[in-house]
mmCIF file of C-alpha atoms in Angstrom:
data_model
loop_
_atom_site.group_PDB
_atom_site.id
_atom_site.type_symbol
_atom_site.label_atom_id
_atom_site.label_comp_id
_atom_site.label_asym_id
_atom_site.label_seq_id
_atom_site.Cartn_x
_atom_site.Cartn_y
_atom_site.Cartn_z
ATOM 1 C CA GLN A 245 5.088 8.289 8.040
ATOM 2 C CA VAL A 246 3.052 4.878 7.057
ATOM 3 C CA GLN A 247 4.887 3.062 4.042
ATOM 4 C CA LEU A 248 3.920 0.130 2.371
ATOM 5 C CA VAL A 249 6.667 -1.665 0.231
ATOM 6 C CA GLU A 250 5.536 -4.474 -2.017
ATOM 7 C CA SER A 251 7.674 -7.032 -4.230
ATOM 8 C CA GLY A 252 7.552 -10.283 -5.690
ATOM 9 C CA GLY A 253 5.694 -9.388 -8.719
ATOM 10 C CA GLY A 254 6.603 -11.021 -11.871
ATOM 11 C CA SER A 255 5.901 -13.043 -15.454
ATOM 12 C CA VAL A 256 4.472 -16.597 -15.199
ATOM 13 C CA GLN A 257 2.481 -19.079 -17.121
ATOM 14 C CA ALA A 258 -0.906 -20.108 -16.789
ATOM 15 C CA GLY A 259 -0.864 -22.594 -13.642
ATOM 16 C CA GLY A 260 2.167 -21.487 -11.844
ATOM 17 C CA SER A 261 2.538 -19.476 -8.858
ATOM 18 C CA LEU A 262 4.359 -16.039 -7.097
ATOM 19 C CA ARG A 263 4.094 -14.922 -3.524
ATOM 20 C CA LEU A 264 4.305 -11.133 -3.052
ATOM 21 C CA SER A 265 5.293 -9.568 -0.170
ATOM 22 C CA CYS A 266 4.427 -6.097 1.242
ATOM 23 C CA ALA A 267 6.623 -4.685 4.360
ATOM 24 C CA ALA A 268 5.151 -2.143 6.121
ATOM 25 C CA PHE A 269 6.728 0.888 8.294
ATOM 26 C CA GLY A 270 6.332 3.722 10.776
ATOM 27 C CA TYR A 271 3.328 2.455 12.589
ATOM 28 C CA THR A 272 2.793 0.833 15.636
ATOM 29 C CA TYR A 273 -0.851 0.199 15.789
ATOM 30 C CA ASN A 274 -2.107 -3.031 17.245
ATOM 31 C CA THR A 275 -5.460 -3.035 15.655
ATOM 32 C CA TYR A 276 -5.859 -2.730 12.145
ATOM 33 C CA TYR A 277 -6.596 -4.793 8.934
ATOM 34 C CA MET A 278 -4.297 -5.157 5.843
ATOM 35 C CA GLY A 279 -5.662 -6.196 2.081
ATOM 36 C CA TRP A 280 -4.263 -6.729 -1.412
ATOM 37 C CA PHE A 281 -6.138 -5.044 -4.124
ATOM 38 C CA ARG A 282 -5.098 -5.330 -8.134
ATOM 39 C CA GLN A 283 -6.110 -3.228 -10.902
ATOM 40 C CA ALA A 284 -6.067 -4.038 -14.305
ATOM 41 C CA PRO A 285 -5.301 -1.918 -17.495
ATOM 42 C CA GLY A 286 -8.556 0.063 -18.037
ATOM 43 C CA LYS A 287 -10.413 -1.775 -14.861
ATOM 44 C CA GLU A 288 -11.744 -0.629 -11.442
ATOM 45 C CA ARG A 289 -9.045 -1.484 -8.582
ATOM 46 C CA GLU A 290 -10.602 -4.434 -7.096
ATOM 47 C CA GLY A 291 -10.101 -6.056 -3.587
ATOM 48 C CA VAL A 292 -8.870 -9.523 -3.422
ATOM 49 C CA ALA A 293 -7.591 -10.845 0.060
ATOM 50 C CA ALA A 294 -7.845 -9.498 3.354
ATOM 51 C CA VAL A 295 -6.647 -10.044 7.144
ATOM 52 C CA ASP A 296 -7.425 -8.693 10.189
ATOM 53 C CA SER A 297 -3.998 -7.446 12.403
ATOM 54 C CA GLY A 298 -4.248 -10.855 14.548
ATOM 55 C CA GLY A 299 -4.303 -12.952 11.549
ATOM 56 C CA GLY A 300 -7.079 -15.092 12.383
ATOM 57 C CA ARG A 301 -9.604 -13.709 9.800
ATOM 58 C CA THR A 302 -9.710 -13.499 6.625
ATOM 59 C CA ASN A 303 -11.775 -12.593 3.262
ATOM 60 C CA TYR A 304 -11.329 -13.537 -0.208
ATOM 61 C CA ALA A 305 -12.796 -11.985 -3.474
ATOM 62 C CA ASP A 306 -14.888 -15.058 -4.975
ATOM 63 C CA SER A 307 -12.537 -15.131 -8.229
ATOM 64 C CA VAL A 308 -9.749 -16.321 -6.039
ATOM 65 C CA LYS A 309 -10.648 -18.525 -3.654
ATOM 66 C CA GLY A 310 -8.991 -21.529 -3.319
ATOM 67 C CA ARG A 311 -6.263 -20.310 -5.067
ATOM 68 C CA PHE A 312 -5.027 -17.493 -3.049
ATOM 69 C CA THR A 313 -3.872 -17.165 0.508
ATOM 70 C CA ILE A 314 -3.284 -13.995 2.779
ATOM 71 C CA SER A 315 -1.042 -13.975 5.788
ATOM 72 C CA HIS A 316 0.679 -11.554 7.746
ATOM 73 C CA ASP A 317 3.803 -11.823 9.839
ATOM 74 C CA ASN A 318 3.567 -9.689 12.846
ATOM 75 C CA ALA A 319 7.281 -9.924 13.870
ATOM 76 C CA LYS A 320 8.138 -8.885 10.569
ATOM 77 C CA ASN A 321 5.034 -6.484 10.336
ATOM 78 C CA THR A 322 5.250 -8.197 6.553
ATOM 79 C CA LEU A 323 2.009 -9.021 4.641
ATOM 80 C CA TYR A 324 1.855 -11.945 2.074
ATOM 81 C CA LEU A 325 -0.169 -12.975 -0.822
ATOM 82 C CA GLN A 326 0.724 -16.743 -1.740
ATOM 83 C CA MET A 327 -0.980 -17.283 -5.445
ATOM 84 C CA ASN A 328 -1.043 -20.437 -6.672
ATOM 85 C CA SER A 329 -3.041 -22.103 -9.943
ATOM 86 C CA LEU A 330 -2.288 -18.373 -11.794
ATOM 87 C CA LYS A 331 -4.686 -17.314 -14.731
ATOM 88 C CA PRO A 332 -4.189 -14.713 -17.414
ATOM 89 C CA GLU A 333 -7.607 -13.265 -16.070
ATOM 90 C CA ASP A 334 -5.491 -12.647 -13.046
ATOM 91 C CA THR A 335 -2.456 -10.435 -14.621
ATOM 92 C CA ALA A 336 -2.990 -6.877 -13.051
ATOM 93 C CA LYS A 337 -0.790 -4.410 -10.688
ATOM 94 C CA TYR A 338 -1.042 -5.815 -7.332
ATOM 95 C CA TYR A 339 -1.292 -3.407 -4.002
ATOM 96 C CA CYS A 340 -0.969 -3.577 -0.661
ATOM 97 C CA ALA A 341 -3.020 -1.333 2.075
ATOM 98 C CA THR A 342 -3.969 -0.971 5.486
ATOM 99 C CA ALA A 343 -6.302 0.989 7.494
ATOM 100 C CA PHE A 344 -6.096 1.830 11.180
ATOM 101 C CA ARG A 345 -9.382 0.180 12.178
ATOM 102 C CA TYR A 346 -11.274 -2.945 12.867
ATOM 103 C CA ARG A 347 -13.549 -4.562 10.573
ATOM 104 C CA ILE A 348 -15.379 -7.948 10.886
ATOM 105 C CA PRO A 349 -14.585 -9.414 8.258
ATOM 106 C CA PRO A 350 -11.517 -7.239 6.901
ATOM 107 C CA PRO A 351 -12.905 -5.527 4.227
ATOM 108 C CA LEU A 352 -12.363 -5.786 0.522
ATOM 109 C CA ARG A 353 -13.884 -2.186 -0.381
ATOM 110 C CA ARG A 354 -11.133 0.071 -1.541
ATOM 111 C CA GLN A 355 -12.622 2.962 0.426
ATOM 112 C CA GLU A 356 -12.100 1.225 3.502
ATOM 113 C CA TYR A 357 -8.274 1.708 3.073
ATOM 114 C CA THR A 358 -6.098 4.511 3.968
ATOM 115 C CA TYR A 359 -2.549 3.486 3.148
ATOM 116 C CA TRP A 360 -1.412 2.469 -0.102
ATOM 117 C CA GLY A 361 1.428 1.080 -1.597
ATOM 118 C CA GLN A 362 2.889 1.448 -5.105
ATOM 119 C CA GLY A 363 2.055 -1.851 -6.588
ATOM 120 C CA THR A 364 4.167 -4.935 -8.337
ATOM 121 C CA GLN A 365 3.456 -6.120 -11.470
ATOM 122 C CA VAL A 366 2.171 -9.642 -12.155
ATOM 123 C CA THR A 367 1.734 -10.713 -15.707
ATOM 124 C CA VAL A 368 0.227 -14.699 -16.157
ATOM 125 C CA SER A 369 0.839 -15.770 -19.844
ATOM 126 C CA SER A 370 -1.619 -18.707 -21.195
#
C-alpha cells in the first residue's frame, strides 16, 4: 500500500525559507516521478515542482522558478522541497504525489498523478 507523508510546513514571514519533506512507503518501483502541488482556499490544486526517479530531471512552475528546489533522496525514499524567498502568495496546503510511470519532463498536471499525501500547511505573512 503506497503511503506518502508530508512534513515541514509552518508559518514564516515573507522572505523566509522552509523545507518540506515527503516520506514514501509501500513500493519498490524503480521508475516513477514525484511532484509537489499546492492548493490555496478557493483555488484549484496546482503543480509546483516535479522530479523523476533518477533525480536528474526537474520541472518547475514559472511562479516558483529560482526560489524553490525539488530533490529526491533515493536511499531514504524521501522527496524534498526547499522553498526560499517565500511570498504571501505561496500560502497554501502543499501535497506530494507520485505515479509509477515515466515522463519527460516529469509532469505538473495533477491528472498525471496517482497517489497523494494528506498535505502540510504553509503560511507566509507579509
